[in-house]
Short mmCIF file of C-alpha atoms in Angstrom, two decimals:
data_model
loop_
_atom_site.label_atom_id
_atom_site.label_comp_id
_atom_site.label_asym_id
_atom_site.label_seq_id
_atom_site.Cartn_x
_atom_site.Cartn_y
_atom_site.Cartn_z
CA UNK R 1 -17.35 3.53 -7.86
CA UNK R 2 -16.16 6.55 -9.81
CA UNK R 3 -13.58 6.47 -13.08
CA UNK R 4 -11.67 8.64 -15.02
CA UNK R 5 -9.76 7.65 -18.30
CA UNK R 6 -7.45 9.49 -20.84
CA UNK R 7 -6.33 8.42 -24.38
CA UNK R 8 -4.68 5.08 -23.00
CA UNK R 9 -5.71 4.37 -19.52
CA UNK R 10 -9.10 3.98 -17.21
CA UNK R 11 -8.82 3.97 -13.64
CA UNK R 12 -11.90 3.36 -11.31
CA UNK R 13 -12.15 3.94 -7.53
CA UNK R 14 -14.34 2.64 -4.85
CA UNK R 15 -16.28 4.87 -2.85
CA UNK R 16 -15.93 2.75 0.40
CA UNK R 17 -12.10 3.22 1.81
CA UNK R 18 -11.47 5.25 -1.63
CA UNK R 19 -9.80 1.50 -2.87
CA UNK R 20 -8.42 1.59 -6.16
CA UNK R 21 -10.03 -1.17 -8.17
CA UNK R 22 -9.63 -0.66 -11.84
CA UNK R 23 -6.56 0.08 -14.01
CA UNK R 24 -7.33 -0.78 -17.75
CA UNK R 25 -5.95 -0.43 -21.05
CA UNK R 26 -8.74 1.45 -23.36
CA UNK R 27 -7.54 -0.28 -26.44
CA UNK R 28 -6.96 -3.77 -25.73
CA UNK R 29 -8.98 -3.70 -22.19
CA UNK R 30 -6.55 -5.51 -20.69
CA UNK R 31 -6.83 -5.53 -16.77
CA UNK R 32 -4.03 -4.73 -14.70
CA UNK R 33 -5.64 -5.14 -11.12
CA UNK R 34 -6.66 -8.01 -8.94
CA UNK R 35 -10.19 -8.62 -9.23
CA UNK R 36 -10.45 -9.01 -5.34
CA UNK R 37 -11.92 -12.86 -5.53
CA UNK R 38 -13.57 -12.86 -1.95
CA UNK R 39 -12.63 -16.92 -1.86
CA UNK R 40 -8.85 -15.85 -2.06
CA UNK R 41 -8.50 -12.24 -0.72
CA UNK R 42 -11.38 -9.72 -1.07
CA UNK R 43 -9.48 -6.55 -1.56
CA UNK R 44 -8.07 -4.30 -4.44
CA UNK R 45 -5.89 -1.65 -2.83
CA UNK R 46 -6.94 -0.79 0.65
CA UNK R 47 -5.36 2.42 1.93
CA UNK R 48 -3.29 2.24 5.46
CA UNK R 49 -3.72 4.85 8.05
CA UNK R 50 -3.22 5.35 10.63
CA UNK R 51 -1.28 1.89 11.24
CA UNK R 52 0.59 -0.40 9.23
CA UNK R 53 -0.18 -4.30 10.07
CA UNK R 54 -1.13 -5.39 13.32
CA UNK R 55 -1.10 -3.71 16.82
CA UNK R 56 0.18 -6.17 19.54
CA UNK R 57 -3.20 -7.25 20.95
CA UNK R 58 -5.16 -5.07 19.09
CA UNK R 59 -4.09 -2.36 21.36
CA UNK R 60 -1.81 0.85 21.71
CA UNK R 61 -1.20 3.05 24.64
CA UNK R 62 -1.24 7.08 24.49
CA UNK R 63 -0.33 9.43 27.28
CA UNK R 64 -1.91 6.75 29.96
CA UNK R 65 -4.91 5.44 27.60
CA UNK R 66 -5.33 2.74 25.78
CA UNK R 67 -7.06 2.01 22.66
CA UNK R 68 -7.90 -0.48 19.83
CA UNK R 69 -7.39 -0.32 16.16
CA UNK R 70 -8.09 -2.77 13.63
CA UNK R 71 -5.28 -4.63 11.49
CA UNK R 72 -4.04 -1.48 8.83
CA UNK R 73 -6.35 1.13 10.66
CA UNK R 74 -9.80 2.58 9.59
CA UNK R 75 -9.42 4.08 6.01
CA UNK R 76 -10.13 0.64 4.31
CA UNK R 77 -13.57 -0.36 4.14
CA UNK R 78 -14.57 3.06 5.47
CA UNK R 79 -18.08 4.43 4.45
CA UNK R 80 -17.66 7.66 5.65
CA UNK R 81 -14.96 8.69 3.02
CA UNK R 82 -16.16 11.05 0.49
CA UNK R 83 -15.26 12.17 -2.53
CA UNK R 84 -14.54 15.98 -2.63
CA UNK R 85 -13.14 16.87 -6.12
CA UNK R 86 -13.56 14.76 -9.65
CA UNK R 87 -11.94 16.59 -12.54
CA UNK R 88 -10.82 15.07 -15.91
CA UNK R 89 -7.93 13.59 -14.68
CA UNK R 90 -8.02 13.45 -10.80
CA UNK R 91 -10.42 12.09 -8.09
CA UNK R 92 -9.70 13.68 -4.45
CA UNK R 93 -11.35 11.82 -1.26
CA UNK R 94 -11.13 12.83 2.03
CA UNK R 95 -12.13 11.42 5.80
CA UNK R 96 -12.11 14.43 8.63
CA UNK R 97 -12.11 13.37 11.97
CA UNK R 98 -15.42 12.34 13.66
CA UNK R 99 -16.59 11.24 17.08
CA UNK R 100 -16.25 7.58 16.06
CA UNK R 101 -12.40 8.10 15.01
CA UNK R 102 -11.90 9.91 17.92
CA UNK R 103 -12.57 6.99 20.07
CA UNK R 104 -10.17 4.42 18.62
CA UNK R 105 -7.60 7.35 17.42
CA UNK R 106 -7.82 10.52 19.71
CA UNK R 107 -6.46 13.12 17.09
CA UNK R 108 -8.24 15.39 14.91
CA UNK R 109 -7.07 15.21 11.43
CA UNK R 110 -7.83 15.04 7.82
CA UNK R 111 -7.04 12.23 5.30
CA UNK R 112 -7.01 12.99 1.87
CA UNK R 113 -6.07 10.70 -1.03
CA UNK R 114 -6.05 11.95 -4.47
CA UNK R 115 -5.86 9.44 -7.91
CA UNK R 116 -3.89 11.45 -10.72
CA UNK R 117 -3.91 9.80 -14.01
CA UNK R 118 -1.25 11.13 -16.08
CA UNK R 119 -0.58 9.69 -19.72
CA UNK R 120 0.49 5.88 -18.27
CA UNK R 121 1.07 6.86 -14.82
CA UNK R 122 -1.21 6.54 -12.02
CA UNK R 123 0.06 8.97 -9.22
CA UNK R 124 -1.28 8.21 -5.59
CA UNK R 125 -1.14 11.47 -3.58
CA UNK R 126 -1.54 11.19 0.33
CA UNK R 127 -2.18 14.23 2.15
CA UNK R 128 -2.64 14.40 6.21
CA UNK R 129 -3.72 17.75 7.95
CA UNK R 130 -3.25 18.04 11.90
CA UNK R 131 -6.38 19.65 12.92
CA UNK R 132 -5.51 19.24 16.62
CA UNK R 133 -3.76 21.51 19.18
CA UNK R 134 -1.23 18.84 19.83
CA UNK R 135 0.80 16.54 17.50
CA UNK R 136 -0.54 14.30 15.85
CA UNK R 137 1.05 10.30 15.28
CA UNK R 138 0.47 8.14 12.60
CA UNK R 139 1.70 5.28 9.68
CA UNK R 140 0.62 5.46 6.26
CA UNK R 141 0.68 2.74 3.26
CA UNK R 142 -0.69 1.59 0.34
CA UNK R 143 -1.70 -2.09 -0.69
CA UNK R 144 -2.33 -2.34 -4.06
CA UNK R 145 -2.58 -5.99 -5.48
CA UNK R 146 -1.85 -6.39 -9.26
CA UNK R 147 -3.34 -9.28 -11.47
CA UNK R 148 -0.23 -12.01 -11.94
CA UNK R 149 -0.17 -13.44 -14.30
CA UNK R 150 -2.09 -10.75 -16.79
CA UNK R 151 -2.02 -12.70 -20.16
CA UNK R 152 -3.47 -15.71 -20.89
CA UNK R 153 -0.95 -18.50 -21.24
CA UNK R 154 1.23 -17.59 -18.81
CA UNK R 155 1.69 -18.72 -15.16
CA UNK R 156 2.63 -17.23 -11.98
CA UNK R 157 6.20 -18.39 -12.14
CA UNK R 158 6.78 -16.69 -15.41
CA UNK R 159 6.52 -13.68 -13.40
CA UNK R 160 9.31 -11.64 -11.41
CA UNK R 161 10.12 -8.17 -9.39
CA UNK R 162 12.94 -6.48 -10.81
CA UNK R 163 14.22 -3.72 -8.07
CA UNK R 164 15.92 -0.66 -9.43
CA UNK R 165 19.15 -1.54 -8.14
CA UNK R 166 21.35 -4.59 -7.10
CA UNK R 167 20.17 -5.28 -3.34
CA UNK R 168 21.49 -7.47 -0.41
CA UNK R 169 18.65 -7.28 2.15
CA UNK R 170 17.43 -9.53 4.69
CA UNK R 171 13.48 -9.52 5.14
CA UNK R 172 12.10 -9.13 8.90
CA UNK R 173 9.76 -12.79 9.21
CA UNK R 174 6.35 -12.23 10.97
CA UNK R 175 5.30 -14.33 13.93
CA UNK R 176 2.41 -16.27 12.14
CA UNK R 177 0.53 -16.92 15.52
CA UNK R 178 -0.02 -12.98 16.00
CA UNK R 179 0.78 -11.14 12.95
CA UNK R 180 3.57 -9.38 15.12
CA UNK R 181 7.25 -8.71 13.64
CA UNK R 182 9.61 -11.50 15.06
CA UNK R 183 13.43 -11.03 15.74
CA UNK R 184 13.78 -13.62 12.96
CA UNK R 185 15.52 -12.26 9.46
CA UNK R 186 16.02 -14.12 6.63
CA UNK R 187 18.47 -13.14 3.50
CA UNK R 188 16.04 -12.72 0.50
CA UNK R 189 18.36 -10.53 -1.82
CA UNK R 190 21.87 -11.15 -2.08
CA UNK R 191 23.64 -8.67 -4.21
CA UNK R 192 20.49 -9.33 -6.67
CA UNK R 193 17.68 -7.19 -8.14
CA UNK R 194 15.67 -10.12 -8.99
CA UNK R 195 12.78 -11.74 -7.09
CA UNK R 196 11.31 -14.74 -8.56
CA UNK R 197 7.60 -15.09 -8.00
CA UNK R 198 6.19 -17.88 -6.73
CA UNK R 199 3.02 -19.39 -4.91
CA UNK R 200 5.57 -21.00 -2.21
CA UNK R 201 7.14 -17.36 -1.95
CA UNK R 202 4.41 -16.31 0.59
CA UNK R 203 3.62 -19.20 2.79
CA UNK R 204 5.28 -17.49 5.85
CA UNK R 205 2.96 -14.08 5.05
CA UNK R 206 4.48 -11.03 3.77
CA UNK R 207 8.42 -10.25 2.83
CA UNK R 208 8.92 -7.06 4.65
CA UNK R 209 12.13 -4.91 3.77
CA UNK R 210 13.45 -2.13 6.16
CA UNK R 211 16.44 -1.42 4.05
CA UNK R 212 15.76 -1.36 0.65
CA UNK R 213 18.22 1.33 -1.71
CA UNK R 214 15.77 1.15 -4.38
CA UNK R 215 12.81 3.42 -4.67
CA UNK R 216 10.90 1.40 -7.78
CA UNK R 217 10.24 -2.08 -8.11
CA UNK R 218 9.29 -3.15 -11.53
CA UNK R 219 6.83 -5.98 -12.47
CA UNK R 220 8.03 -7.99 -15.32
CA UNK R 221 7.04 -11.56 -17.16
CA UNK R 222 9.43 -13.53 -19.16
CA UNK R 223 7.41 -13.54 -22.12
CA UNK R 224 5.87 -10.13 -22.42
CA UNK R 225 8.55 -7.99 -20.46
CA UNK R 226 7.91 -5.00 -18.43
CA UNK R 227 4.48 -5.04 -17.26
CA UNK R 228 4.18 -2.21 -14.87
CA UNK R 229 6.15 -0.51 -11.99
CA UNK R 230 6.02 1.14 -8.87
CA UNK R 231 7.77 3.96 -7.83
CA UNK R 232 7.92 5.25 -4.02
CA UNK R 233 10.46 7.88 -3.45
CA UNK R 234 8.53 8.99 -0.15
CA UNK R 235 8.26 5.79 1.57
CA UNK R 236 11.18 3.86 3.45
CA UNK R 237 9.47 0.06 4.09
CA UNK R 238 8.09 -2.04 1.78
CA UNK R 239 6.11 -5.14 2.00
CA UNK R 240 5.28 -7.58 -1.01
CA UNK R 241 2.57 -10.16 -0.63
CA UNK R 242 -0.09 -12.45 -1.93
CA UNK R 243 -2.10 -15.25 -0.60
CA UNK R 244 -0.21 -18.14 -1.82
CA UNK R 245 -3.57 -19.28 -3.53
CA UNK R 246 -3.66 -15.90 -5.08
CA UNK R 247 -2.56 -14.75 -8.60
CA UNK R 248 -1.55 -11.29 -8.00
CA UNK R 249 1.09 -9.79 -5.93
CA UNK R 250 0.85 -6.92 -4.01
CA UNK R 251 3.61 -3.73 -3.77
CA UNK R 252 3.46 -2.12 -0.57
CA UNK R 253 4.97 1.19 -0.27
CA UNK R 254 4.93 1.74 3.77
CA UNK R 255 5.94 4.65 6.24
CA UNK R 256 5.43 2.60 9.25
CA UNK R 257 5.29 -0.87 10.15
CA UNK R 258 3.40 -3.69 12.22
CA UNK R 259 4.17 -4.01 15.89
CA UNK R 260 7.08 -5.93 17.01
CA UNK R 261 6.46 -8.90 19.22
CA UNK R 262 8.80 -6.97 21.96
CA UNK R 263 6.93 -3.65 21.57
CA UNK R 264 5.78 -1.60 24.93
CA UNK R 265 2.91 -0.44 22.71
CA UNK R 266 3.40 2.99 23.31
CA UNK R 267 2.22 4.81 20.13
CA UNK R 268 4.60 7.92 20.08
CA UNK R 269 7.65 5.25 20.38
CA UNK R 270 6.05 2.78 17.59
CA UNK R 271 8.67 2.00 14.84
CA UNK R 272 8.22 3.73 11.68
CA UNK R 273 5.67 6.69 13.37
CA UNK R 274 5.34 9.55 11.74
CA UNK R 275 5.23 12.91 14.46
CA UNK R 276 3.14 15.83 12.70
CA UNK R 277 3.25 18.95 14.62
CA UNK R 278 -0.12 21.05 14.78
CA UNK R 279 -0.99 22.59 11.90
CA UNK R 280 1.01 21.15 9.71
CA UNK R 281 0.37 19.08 6.62
CA UNK R 282 2.54 16.11 5.34
CA UNK R 283 2.40 14.45 2.08
CA UNK R 284 3.43 11.48 0.57
CA UNK R 285 3.25 9.45 -2.94
CA UNK R 286 3.55 6.81 -5.09
CA UNK R 287 3.12 5.85 -9.04
CA UNK R 288 2.06 3.21 -10.48
CA UNK R 289 3.56 3.33 -14.08
CA UNK R 290 1.99 1.13 -16.87
CA UNK R 291 4.49 -0.01 -19.58
CA UNK R 292 3.56 1.40 -23.09
CA UNK R 293 3.86 -1.62 -25.07
CA UNK R 294 0.69 -3.04 -23.44
CA UNK R 295 -1.26 0.38 -24.17
CA UNK R 296 -0.66 0.88 -27.89
#
């Protein structure tokens, strides 16, 4: 684990998987990240690449060959990721393609992720470099889990998410038997920007939004006001998730989505897939902002 800090915040990142595992205020030592209790859900903030969610039967097809990838790809839990730059206010990790990745993902690439601490913000910057002589295909996303409730004396139901503008949006339901996106939808926001948090909200898995206008979501407490926000201008899908028994909420910006039940499993035409031509570089970032009220 490696950490950086400024006059307001300390952040830490696990070397394995380059996983953000701590955001804490220096003055009060308030913790904003979930503690990854293994009896509930043993992760902090997995990085999702080159897929989001699950593949149908864990396989995909590319140019006549079939490959297997685990749920959310191979960055999370990956011990081959290395810290390539450590400055006073940033950490950059990288994974370069290798013989192991080529067996399950037939593309030459470099994955970089930078965590930059700027005042009361943590900017998470992804950079994908195409090192191949052909177009590469991938999805990309974040999965940060925030402590909820943050302060003693509060309950989970004291918390809610506020979108930056009113939304009328359906969620796309997951088939619980296989983790695929079903054809079923459910109206979740009806000209509203408020999503009240309850443990029961996640009994049918993640809330998956495809059509939000908002590119910022704020976690708020009825008693403490704004806690933090996640801004994701580069991402067009959003997942909201927690284990029903977990005192946390994941705000997940995605470029891509799990396979649909009726997918043909062709990687090139997978929903949300990004095509990056040879020699090109792709960048996308999201920012976590901790409200200053809790830092002074």
